[in-house]
XYZ file of C-alpha atoms in Angstrom:
711
model
C -71.119 187.926 -191.029
C -68.693 186.249 -188.646
C -70.011 182.894 -189.794
C -69.471 183.853 -193.400
C -65.910 184.830 -192.499
C -65.345 181.416 -190.911
C -66.749 179.642 -193.949
C -64.547 181.511 -196.412
C -61.361 181.047 -194.381
C -61.940 177.298 -194.186
C -62.314 177.043 -197.950
C -59.253 179.216 -198.482
C -57.189 176.820 -196.341
C -58.430 173.799 -198.236
C -57.383 175.133 -201.622
C -54.179 177.074 -200.726
C -52.230 175.158 -198.062
C -49.466 177.747 -198.095
C -51.900 180.326 -196.662
C -52.448 178.337 -193.462
C -50.298 178.988 -190.416
C -48.148 176.291 -188.811
C -50.762 175.944 -186.030
C -53.565 175.008 -188.441
C -53.005 171.256 -188.285
C -56.675 170.296 -187.894
C -58.783 168.772 -190.708
C -60.102 171.418 -193.083
C -63.338 169.692 -194.115
C -66.525 171.612 -193.292
C -68.329 170.097 -190.298
C -72.085 169.978 -189.793
C -71.704 172.746 -187.212
C -69.977 174.981 -189.755
C -72.667 174.213 -192.334
C -75.296 174.963 -189.780
C -73.710 178.251 -188.973
C -73.855 179.228 -192.587
C -77.533 178.253 -193.025
C -78.787 179.277 -189.569
C -79.995 182.524 -188.040
C -78.369 184.744 -190.629
C -81.036 183.631 -193.056
C -78.579 182.645 -195.745
C -79.822 180.349 -198.554
C -79.237 176.621 -198.008
C -76.419 174.857 -199.784
C -79.081 172.494 -201.092
C -80.793 175.345 -202.870
C -80.240 175.151 -206.614
C -79.713 178.884 -206.845
C -76.203 180.285 -206.622
C -74.912 182.705 -204.029
C -71.997 185.036 -204.677
C -69.695 185.837 -201.750
C -67.153 188.610 -201.885
C -64.118 187.849 -199.717
C -61.519 190.526 -199.121
C -58.026 189.150 -198.486
C -55.604 191.651 -197.016
C -52.082 191.188 -198.407
C -49.355 192.049 -195.935
C -46.839 194.665 -197.159
C -43.936 192.191 -196.903
C -45.840 189.672 -199.039
C -46.518 192.288 -201.663
C -42.852 193.249 -201.675
C -41.859 189.605 -202.019
C -44.164 189.150 -205.003
C -42.837 192.286 -206.621
C -39.245 191.064 -206.130
C -40.112 187.693 -207.602
C -41.370 189.437 -210.710
C -38.157 191.440 -210.943
C -36.172 188.206 -210.670
C -38.080 186.813 -213.609
C -39.382 183.879 -211.543
C -42.416 182.219 -213.109
C -44.773 179.830 -211.419
C -46.742 176.842 -212.639
C -44.401 176.140 -215.549
C -45.641 178.964 -217.831
C -43.331 180.044 -220.598
C -41.845 183.519 -220.475
C -40.270 185.800 -222.999
C -36.767 187.043 -222.394
C -34.776 190.194 -222.574
C -31.023 190.229 -223.069
C -28.761 191.488 -220.323
C -25.480 191.591 -222.174
C -24.005 188.750 -220.141
C -24.925 185.812 -222.279
C -28.165 185.201 -220.416
C -31.603 186.713 -220.210
C -34.194 187.968 -217.788
C -37.827 187.023 -217.766
C -40.655 189.162 -219.028
C -44.200 188.778 -217.689
C -45.866 185.574 -218.908
C -48.186 186.075 -221.826
C -50.194 184.009 -224.274
C -51.197 180.347 -223.874
C -48.964 177.926 -221.976
C -48.139 174.460 -223.238
C -51.244 172.972 -221.684
C -53.464 175.074 -223.913
C -54.304 177.274 -220.928
C -54.012 181.025 -221.063
C -51.948 183.202 -218.802
C -53.483 185.612 -216.281
C -53.362 188.400 -218.866
C -55.453 186.418 -221.350
C -59.109 187.574 -221.249
C -60.194 184.143 -222.508
C -59.265 182.368 -219.270
C -62.385 181.633 -217.212
C -61.184 182.807 -213.812
C -63.132 184.807 -211.235
C -62.398 188.542 -211.245
C -59.577 189.662 -208.958
C -59.431 193.303 -207.994
C -57.267 195.399 -205.736
C -59.303 197.562 -203.396
C -58.241 200.899 -202.007
C -56.983 199.148 -198.870
C -54.629 197.035 -201.052
C -56.567 193.841 -200.307
C -57.482 191.213 -202.885
C -61.160 190.651 -203.591
C -62.056 187.113 -204.662
C -65.507 186.193 -205.986
C -66.614 182.682 -204.974
C -69.663 181.048 -206.572
C -71.372 178.335 -204.500
C -73.639 175.839 -206.232
C -75.681 172.749 -205.366
C -73.742 170.170 -203.374
C -73.909 167.756 -206.287
C -71.901 170.225 -208.339
C -69.102 170.664 -205.816
C -66.365 169.721 -208.352
C -67.334 172.838 -210.293
C -66.916 174.838 -207.119
C -63.292 173.674 -206.911
C -62.696 174.486 -210.556
C -64.148 177.957 -210.270
C -62.220 178.922 -207.137
C -58.889 180.491 -208.082
C -56.410 182.800 -206.425
C -55.153 183.996 -209.762
C -51.645 182.536 -209.988
C -50.704 179.779 -212.394
C -48.912 177.823 -209.676
C -52.256 177.378 -207.905
C -53.749 175.728 -210.972
C -55.000 172.240 -210.183
C -53.652 169.440 -212.324
C -56.178 166.630 -212.572
C -58.765 165.355 -214.987
C -58.672 168.548 -217.024
C -54.919 168.332 -217.709
C -54.356 165.090 -219.560
C -53.805 162.946 -216.486
C -50.996 164.956 -214.855
C -51.092 165.247 -211.093
C -51.574 168.396 -209.114
C -48.394 170.384 -208.493
C -48.402 172.396 -205.300
C -47.164 175.952 -205.247
C -43.394 176.056 -204.610
C -42.981 176.701 -200.916
C -40.181 178.974 -199.675
C -37.119 177.290 -198.144
C -37.201 176.755 -194.410
C -34.786 175.742 -191.671
C -34.775 172.068 -192.664
C -33.577 173.017 -196.162
C -30.414 174.725 -194.949
C -26.897 173.312 -195.091
C -23.951 174.486 -192.997
C -21.332 176.699 -194.622
C -18.461 176.176 -195.361
C -18.490 172.739 -197.004
C -17.880 169.827 -194.646
C -15.821 167.971 -197.330
C -18.282 165.075 -197.432
C -20.734 164.423 -200.257
C -20.843 166.572 -203.384
C -24.628 166.129 -203.470
C -27.299 167.611 -201.231
C -28.926 164.185 -200.811
C -27.705 160.576 -201.099
C -27.571 159.603 -204.778
C -26.390 156.260 -206.159
C -25.451 156.990 -209.758
C -25.139 153.284 -210.582
C -28.838 152.835 -209.857
C -29.542 155.525 -212.464
C -27.692 153.789 -215.299
C -30.752 152.172 -216.912
C -32.906 155.257 -216.369
C -30.216 157.538 -217.796
C -29.799 155.337 -220.859
C -33.561 155.320 -221.398
C -33.896 159.096 -221.014
C -31.150 159.707 -223.576
C -33.026 157.645 -226.185
C -36.398 159.377 -225.771
C -37.051 161.370 -228.933
C -40.270 163.350 -228.509
C -40.372 166.897 -229.833
C -44.053 167.530 -230.651
C -45.068 168.739 -227.171
C -43.657 169.072 -223.679
C -46.564 167.035 -222.285
C -45.832 164.078 -224.547
C -42.127 164.325 -223.748
C -42.761 164.229 -219.998
C -45.163 161.303 -220.377
C -42.527 159.368 -222.312
C -39.796 160.116 -219.765
C -41.940 159.137 -216.781
C -42.623 155.651 -218.171
C -39.375 154.482 -216.572
C -39.481 156.769 -213.512
C -41.199 155.764 -210.291
C -39.976 158.051 -207.507
C -39.824 161.842 -207.577
C -36.043 161.607 -207.642
C -36.187 159.383 -210.726
C -38.602 161.790 -212.408
C -36.253 164.718 -211.830
C -33.298 162.622 -212.975
C -34.994 161.635 -216.239
C -35.934 165.253 -216.995
C -32.422 166.432 -216.104
C -30.698 163.862 -218.304
C -32.949 164.588 -221.273
C -32.457 168.351 -221.139
C -28.686 168.115 -220.607
C -28.291 165.883 -223.669
C -30.889 167.363 -226.037
C -30.845 171.137 -225.502
C -27.767 172.992 -226.673
C -26.659 176.454 -225.676
C -27.820 178.982 -228.277
C -24.665 180.944 -229.065
C -26.433 182.642 -231.994
C -29.331 183.679 -229.766
C -26.849 184.954 -227.211
C -25.502 187.382 -229.815
C -28.941 188.183 -231.305
C -31.482 188.428 -228.496
C -34.285 189.497 -230.855
C -34.469 185.951 -232.247
C -34.484 184.393 -228.786
C -37.369 182.736 -226.942
C -37.245 180.989 -223.591
C -40.784 179.589 -223.711
C -40.672 175.852 -223.036
C -42.532 175.037 -226.240
C -40.068 177.055 -228.327
C -37.026 175.673 -226.497
C -38.230 172.122 -227.141
C -38.903 172.706 -230.824
C -35.697 174.658 -231.458
C -33.571 172.312 -229.361
C -31.539 175.240 -228.090
C -31.730 178.189 -225.725
C -29.760 180.174 -223.177
C -29.903 179.687 -219.409
C -33.352 181.264 -219.091
C -34.807 178.753 -221.529
C -33.114 175.804 -219.844
C -34.523 176.855 -216.465
C -38.020 177.573 -217.873
C -38.195 174.190 -219.593
C -36.934 172.357 -216.531
C -39.457 174.091 -214.296
C -42.328 173.353 -216.653
C -41.429 169.694 -217.135
C -41.128 169.185 -213.366
C -44.488 170.875 -212.887
C -46.084 168.450 -215.352
C -44.435 165.564 -213.515
C -45.918 166.699 -210.212
C -42.608 167.978 -208.826
C -42.306 171.316 -207.067
C -39.685 173.269 -208.974
C -38.607 176.890 -208.952
C -36.608 178.901 -211.416
C -33.970 180.997 -209.685
C -31.946 183.898 -210.984
C -28.797 185.629 -209.839
C -25.131 186.205 -210.600
C -22.772 183.465 -211.779
C -19.032 183.083 -212.226
C -19.405 181.623 -215.684
C -18.003 182.329 -219.137
C -16.025 185.566 -219.218
C -15.602 185.768 -215.450
C -12.362 187.423 -214.345
C -10.775 186.622 -211.007
C -11.655 189.272 -208.438
C -14.348 191.015 -210.515
C -17.393 192.612 -208.898
C -21.038 192.033 -209.830
C -23.389 194.938 -210.408
C -26.722 195.457 -212.090
C -29.308 192.836 -212.960
C -28.816 189.107 -212.577
C -27.046 187.317 -215.420
C -27.896 183.636 -214.984
C -30.824 181.311 -214.241
C -31.022 177.840 -212.684
C -33.499 175.711 -210.703
C -34.424 174.354 -207.302
C -36.463 171.139 -206.913
C -38.317 169.855 -203.874
C -37.449 166.218 -203.129
C -37.943 164.139 -200.002
C -39.013 167.112 -197.912
C -36.123 169.377 -198.846
C -35.066 171.826 -201.561
C -32.148 170.955 -203.852
C -30.224 172.974 -206.454
C -29.272 172.147 -210.039
C -28.135 173.919 -213.200
C -29.035 172.142 -216.451
C -27.318 174.826 -218.561
C -23.940 174.076 -217.029
C -24.774 170.382 -216.898
C -25.173 170.195 -220.674
C -21.801 171.390 -221.949
C -19.664 174.436 -222.611
C -18.847 177.113 -225.159
C -15.437 177.975 -226.569
C -13.441 181.047 -225.578
C -14.785 183.068 -228.502
C -18.357 182.152 -227.539
C -19.138 180.947 -231.061
C -19.368 177.171 -230.598
C -21.188 174.991 -228.073
C -19.968 171.485 -227.252
C -22.093 168.904 -225.460
C -20.069 167.841 -222.431
C -22.244 166.374 -219.698
C -21.369 167.545 -216.185
C -22.777 165.469 -213.341
C -21.586 167.980 -210.752
C -24.490 170.383 -211.283
C -27.192 167.802 -210.470
C -28.389 168.273 -206.870
C -25.157 170.056 -206.005
C -24.391 170.563 -202.322
C -25.379 174.203 -201.613
C -22.031 174.931 -199.931
C -20.389 174.073 -203.284
C -23.069 175.609 -205.494
C -22.507 179.007 -203.868
C -18.960 178.922 -205.204
C -20.212 180.179 -208.568
C -23.988 180.786 -208.164
C -25.279 183.732 -206.144
C -29.109 183.955 -206.127
C -30.920 187.294 -206.018
C -32.880 186.016 -203.028
C -30.358 184.961 -200.379
C -32.836 182.424 -198.944
C -32.196 180.283 -202.019
C -28.535 179.866 -201.103
C -29.932 177.159 -198.786
C -27.072 177.940 -196.423
C -26.532 178.932 -192.830
C -25.059 181.418 -192.558
C -25.769 183.008 -195.919
C -23.006 184.775 -197.840
C -23.009 188.425 -198.797
C -22.353 189.469 -202.385
C -18.973 190.842 -201.289
C -18.018 187.475 -199.793
C -19.138 185.763 -202.989
C -16.956 188.103 -205.050
C -13.912 187.598 -202.810
C -14.168 183.813 -202.508
C -11.988 181.459 -204.514
C -13.507 180.067 -207.698
C -13.186 176.291 -207.811
C -14.309 174.676 -211.053
C -16.549 171.614 -210.986
C -13.434 169.613 -211.924
C -11.948 170.625 -208.568
C -14.579 168.639 -206.685
C -15.189 165.886 -209.241
C -11.478 164.964 -209.025
C -11.703 164.616 -205.254
C -9.898 167.830 -204.345
C -10.788 169.167 -200.925
C -9.278 172.628 -200.435
C -6.849 175.154 -201.883
C -4.636 177.538 -199.913
C -4.584 180.468 -199.728
C -8.363 180.859 -199.878
C -8.268 184.252 -201.573
C -8.039 184.508 -205.377
C -5.460 187.324 -205.382
C -2.104 186.679 -203.701
C 1.018 188.825 -203.316
C 4.601 187.633 -203.596
C 6.935 187.885 -200.594
C 10.560 188.452 -201.643
C 9.613 187.371 -205.132
C 7.864 184.111 -204.121
C 4.208 183.093 -203.814
C 3.104 179.727 -202.420
C -0.021 177.672 -203.145
C -1.096 174.257 -201.905
C -4.001 171.910 -202.662
C -5.431 169.198 -200.407
C -6.918 166.120 -202.030
C -7.551 162.436 -201.703
C -4.689 160.147 -202.801
C -3.965 159.466 -206.447
C -4.073 162.892 -208.124
C -1.483 164.416 -210.445
C -1.006 168.171 -210.859
C 0.559 170.713 -213.171
C 0.479 174.520 -213.339
C 0.789 177.425 -215.727
C 2.082 180.822 -214.626
C 1.238 183.233 -217.413
C 1.112 180.285 -219.793
C 4.365 178.565 -218.789
C 5.581 176.211 -216.053
C 9.174 177.474 -216.127
C 9.079 179.722 -213.067
C 7.841 177.434 -210.345
C 8.627 174.444 -208.197
C 5.776 171.990 -207.604
C 6.018 168.956 -205.346
C 3.515 166.116 -204.998
C 2.405 165.112 -201.534
C 0.490 161.967 -200.604
C -2.676 164.022 -200.183
C -2.109 167.019 -202.427
C 0.598 169.259 -203.791
C 2.660 172.321 -202.898
C 3.751 174.977 -205.376
C 6.197 177.873 -205.102
C 6.204 180.322 -208.012
C 8.844 182.961 -208.741
C 7.548 185.423 -211.372
C 10.421 186.899 -213.381
C 8.523 190.120 -214.086
C 6.647 192.494 -211.821
C 2.903 192.989 -212.241
C -0.127 190.676 -212.285
C 0.263 187.061 -213.394
C -2.460 184.478 -214.032
C -1.752 181.229 -212.183
C -3.710 178.140 -213.256
C -3.643 174.812 -211.412
C -4.496 171.646 -213.360
C -5.173 168.116 -212.117
C -6.048 164.630 -213.353
C -6.332 161.106 -211.916
C -3.037 159.205 -211.879
C -4.740 156.161 -213.383
C -6.491 157.132 -216.602
C -9.803 155.269 -216.706
C -11.516 157.287 -219.424
C -10.439 158.973 -222.678
C -11.076 162.413 -221.210
C -8.778 161.835 -218.224
C -6.503 164.702 -219.183
C -5.272 167.606 -217.094
C -8.193 169.920 -216.336
C -8.073 173.378 -214.786
C -9.320 173.204 -211.199
C -8.496 176.595 -209.684
C -7.085 179.979 -210.700
C -5.192 182.710 -208.867
C -3.878 186.140 -209.725
C -0.310 186.619 -208.459
C 0.707 190.218 -207.847
C 4.500 190.549 -207.953
C 6.237 193.661 -206.617
C 9.842 192.385 -206.743
C 11.636 189.653 -208.697
C 14.027 187.028 -207.270
C 16.498 186.719 -210.165
C 18.415 183.965 -208.377
C 15.454 181.595 -208.664
C 15.645 180.896 -212.358
C 15.132 177.251 -213.179
C 16.538 175.246 -216.098
C 14.158 174.782 -219.008
C 14.581 171.011 -218.721
C 13.078 170.986 -215.223
C 9.828 168.981 -215.316
C 6.975 169.473 -212.880
C 6.439 168.065 -210.330
C 9.963 168.060 -208.865
C 11.402 165.569 -206.411
C 10.356 162.052 -205.369
C 6.726 161.387 -204.470
C 4.069 158.708 -204.151
C 4.089 158.601 -207.951
C 7.807 157.738 -208.194
C 7.302 155.168 -205.425
C 4.532 153.618 -207.506
C 7.097 153.318 -210.331
C 9.497 151.416 -208.057
C 11.737 154.168 -206.577
C 11.315 153.464 -202.867
C 12.782 154.941 -199.690
C 14.577 157.961 -201.212
C 17.437 159.357 -199.158
C 16.432 162.899 -200.176
C 12.713 163.697 -200.171
C 13.039 167.408 -200.878
C 12.936 168.553 -204.526
C 16.147 170.623 -204.341
C 19.635 169.297 -203.606
C 22.123 171.948 -202.468
C 25.844 171.247 -202.803
C 28.773 173.500 -202.050
C 31.586 171.372 -203.518
C 29.598 170.264 -206.598
C 29.164 166.661 -205.474
C 26.154 164.843 -204.047
C 24.944 161.291 -203.536
C 21.430 159.798 -203.452
C 20.149 156.324 -202.628
C 16.911 154.426 -203.371
C 15.512 150.984 -202.853
C 14.354 149.684 -206.224
C 11.341 147.532 -206.946
C 11.775 144.199 -208.704
C 12.766 143.970 -212.359
C 13.616 147.682 -212.747
C 16.358 149.066 -214.958
C 17.326 152.706 -214.327
C 18.714 155.401 -216.611
C 19.813 158.825 -215.316
C 21.072 162.034 -216.906
C 22.110 165.547 -215.929
C 20.871 168.659 -217.748
C 21.420 172.413 -217.591
C 20.775 175.444 -219.772
C 23.323 176.305 -222.432
C 25.644 174.033 -224.401
C 27.976 173.007 -221.593
C 26.510 169.476 -221.396
C 25.912 167.228 -224.371
C 23.488 164.330 -223.981
C 26.336 161.881 -223.649
C 28.235 163.967 -221.103
C 25.016 164.509 -219.166
C 24.835 160.755 -218.578
C 28.540 160.491 -217.686
C 28.240 163.027 -214.842
C 26.037 160.560 -212.937
C 27.485 157.250 -211.702
C 25.144 154.393 -210.795
C 26.176 151.876 -208.154
C 23.929 148.842 -207.564
C 24.126 146.766 -204.407
C 21.365 144.194 -204.437
C 18.069 146.099 -204.607
C 19.777 149.303 -203.493
C 20.995 151.930 -205.952
C 23.364 154.794 -205.193
C 23.822 157.696 -207.578
C 26.937 159.811 -207.364
C 26.670 163.209 -209.106
C 29.693 165.371 -210.016
C 28.751 168.771 -211.444
C 30.860 170.185 -214.310
C 30.495 173.751 -212.964
C 28.377 175.962 -210.704
C 24.738 176.624 -211.523
C 21.302 174.973 -211.596
C 21.051 171.394 -212.891
C 18.291 168.883 -213.465
C 18.838 165.243 -212.524
C 16.346 163.110 -214.482
C 15.314 159.533 -213.769
C 14.029 157.072 -216.368
C 13.106 153.424 -215.928
C 11.755 150.328 -217.625
C 11.333 146.679 -216.782
C 14.509 144.682 -217.311
C 12.436 142.113 -219.149
C 10.957 144.777 -221.414
C 12.969 145.462 -224.581
C 11.221 148.804 -225.048
C 12.303 152.346 -224.278
C 12.836 153.985 -220.911
C 9.991 156.096 -219.487
C 10.581 159.394 -217.704
C 9.639 159.155 -214.008
C 10.764 162.253 -212.065
C 13.607 164.731 -211.518
C 15.523 166.735 -208.910
C 16.844 170.280 -209.032
C 20.525 170.483 -208.006
C 21.949 173.902 -207.113
C 25.599 174.857 -206.653
C 26.730 178.455 -206.088
C 30.479 177.732 -205.778
C 32.041 179.153 -208.948
C 35.300 177.222 -208.371
C 33.561 173.876 -208.882
C 34.755 171.951 -211.945
C 34.366 168.182 -211.845
C 35.169 165.943 -214.823
C 32.746 163.252 -215.962
C 32.925 159.657 -214.786
C 34.628 157.133 -217.116
C 32.671 155.886 -220.115
C 31.207 152.403 -219.646
C 30.456 149.799 -222.307
C 27.870 147.038 -222.577
C 30.137 144.478 -220.904
C 30.199 146.652 -217.759
C 27.447 144.977 -215.774
C 24.945 146.775 -213.604
C 26.304 145.392 -210.346
C 29.965 146.205 -211.122
C 31.420 149.088 -209.107
C 34.270 151.581 -209.547
C 36.079 152.286 -206.298
C 38.952 154.220 -207.917
C 39.665 156.207 -209.953
C 36.196 157.815 -210.148
C 37.318 160.650 -212.400
C 37.119 159.887 -216.087
C 40.073 162.231 -216.702
C 43.423 160.851 -215.514
C 46.553 162.969 -214.853
C 49.370 162.660 -217.405
C 52.666 160.923 -216.583
C 51.418 159.553 -213.307
C 50.986 156.206 -211.645
C 47.255 155.743 -211.070
C 45.800 153.228 -208.606
C 42.863 151.103 -209.872
C 40.369 149.262 -207.662
C 37.261 147.728 -209.245
C 34.529 145.364 -208.017
C 33.748 142.831 -210.747
C 32.626 139.233 -210.681
C 32.417 136.434 -213.221
C 35.613 137.338 -215.060
C 38.878 135.428 -215.377
C 41.357 138.263 -215.907
C 41.381 142.083 -215.771
C 44.004 144.373 -217.230
C 44.491 148.106 -217.885
C 45.630 149.067 -221.376
C 47.651 152.321 -221.587
C 50.960 152.767 -223.465
C 51.694 149.437 -221.885
C 49.490 146.712 -220.440
C 49.034 146.436 -216.663
C 47.274 143.358 -215.228
C 45.129 143.702 -212.086
C 45.098 141.104 -209.338
C 42.048 139.909 -207.408
C 42.012 140.639 -203.680
C 38.928 140.111 -201.485
C 36.448 140.483 -204.342
C 38.231 143.474 -205.894
C 40.590 143.767 -208.831
C 43.518 146.049 -207.920
C 46.684 147.374 -209.536
C 48.618 150.394 -210.831
C 48.858 151.935 -214.306
C 51.246 154.577 -215.643
C 49.688 157.164 -217.978
C 52.889 158.282 -219.722
C 52.769 158.484 -223.508
C 49.041 157.847 -223.961
C 45.802 159.795 -224.476
C 43.340 157.044 -223.485
C 43.265 154.220 -220.948
C 40.972 151.169 -221.209
C 39.959 148.568 -218.641
C 39.713 145.134 -220.313
C 38.276 141.864 -219.038
C 39.002 138.292 -220.055
C 35.651 136.613 -219.413
C 36.839 133.033 -219.874
C 40.338 131.692 -219.263
C 40.013 129.478 -222.333
C 39.266 132.471 -224.574
C 42.036 134.490 -226.173
C 40.275 137.847 -226.523
C 39.518 140.690 -224.094
C 36.427 142.989 -223.944
C 36.517 146.702 -223.136
C 34.402 147.684 -220.113
C 35.666 151.197 -219.182
C 37.411 154.061 -220.953
C 39.395 156.901 -219.312
C 40.927 159.976 -220.927
C 44.365 161.415 -220.047
C 45.021 165.109 -219.550
C 47.047 166.834 -222.241
C 50.386 168.313 -221.162
């Protein structure tokens, strides 16, 4: 019987490559010697004999293999693209039930008595007995058809399956499939993908409108697909744009089916149906594909929550170019609203062949081998890791600090930073508002300090968008969330409501023409209530500034008059005199000088003064005839003392005469580019500076106005 054993093992290797060891590299065809051994001294009938011989082969299944198969059934993993029923799990997804009934090829599942497969029995020694019928050599194709190991994934796809190619059984991931963890901040994909080369294929796949059968749909999609990658891409694009999430089925599991045929005809399903359909379509296309199940940080996930019980999500792995790759067509298709009552198609490229070190951020498979990572993460690590949305990576963000989702305040402050590639704008919400934080933009990211004004837990959301909007949906999108636990409140760090985020100069303000700032920090501290800032301005820029604070102490007009602009060529100096102690916002607006339109807001500073004795008056009011490059040397205060002689010194050009109008008129004389003189404030409430632009003209124009203190 040793020769019979050899014969059966050879045929087993030919038809189930996964059963062969790594050392079995030799050709599997039967040699004349092997044939001779079968027909020799053991007096077995010749293979040329027309009569059939039945051979019973007992395959011993190792305990670990049996355990693996049992676990696969618990995970709801199906093979060979068969449809499966589903059972709700209360998490918006479903788990597989054993396959039953005919699949979409018209073939019956293993439980169907109509399928013509050899009997498979489990003996008392837990082996598998396979009956093999051997016929005349001219009928060898029938031999191949009749030999089966009982699983749908072993089914041969050839002439009896409408021209589809054979799909091998999905092989388990090996060392070459693994990616290093954590992410190396390179590609978002697990293999090189040029999306521009997919444009025609994607457009074609979106237009395919076949709903009568999965086979016909796959045939139509493959007309424009040549490589395995293109086949997977076409299937992916079609499913993501034609199958919607079944929010009704999510709430009423009794009406739900995840069988590929039903998903196609209904045009909707939950994650189980997406994964089943994807697996089946890949199988028809000759692509190894596996449905995976596990836990996911999806809709309803709360920062820091733990995962218990059965898996709550399903996705797929595909075998391309000698390696396994991960994708999630459910999340690639769109999203549901907060109330889980409406689905919106919103294609998400991120979940196509996602790099495993990024996929693990929100997908934790039941079988850790399918993380495709080295080292693998534990469930506890998965629970404790930060949740980065797909927007985080699609916007070019690289890392967030701290790397734990729950952070504690220290003396009332918590700090967060994000690293990214240049050109990204940020905003934040702390418990729904941006009033209690200070965010600054850096060339490659941002830094945020938050000061919760109440103790307890606070939700902190970070949003981002590209600085140059290239698409209609380039709006701020949530990229990462934290929970801030505050034990004590810093009451001193209360910011004015007019403070806009981000604060301080940045690459963005430089892009708008505010170059070489003298103060790069977002907060200006002053003890005497005065401060000065300088910038180099880009060409053709007109600047408007204003000061703001909470309360009614500053009107809009007075807010402008507490900031004095001094232009010297392309340099601008801003002198700020605070009306009192407190927190103030200094806002900058600009427009092109040649543009008659409005000023656009650019950025702001926070100015803090704790000296309660501070009380500076506003600068004098200026009129339209006061040109941008004029300069007040003295008096800077817009409020003059009563009954005093006041010295005036002004830099002005292009004028013929200058005089100061009080109770009397006082002409100024020109000395070294400045107009100088003295004015007495007795008997008047207001003082005006007047200019005579042309010596031949008889009228003067007002350029400045001062007020005089009341006695």
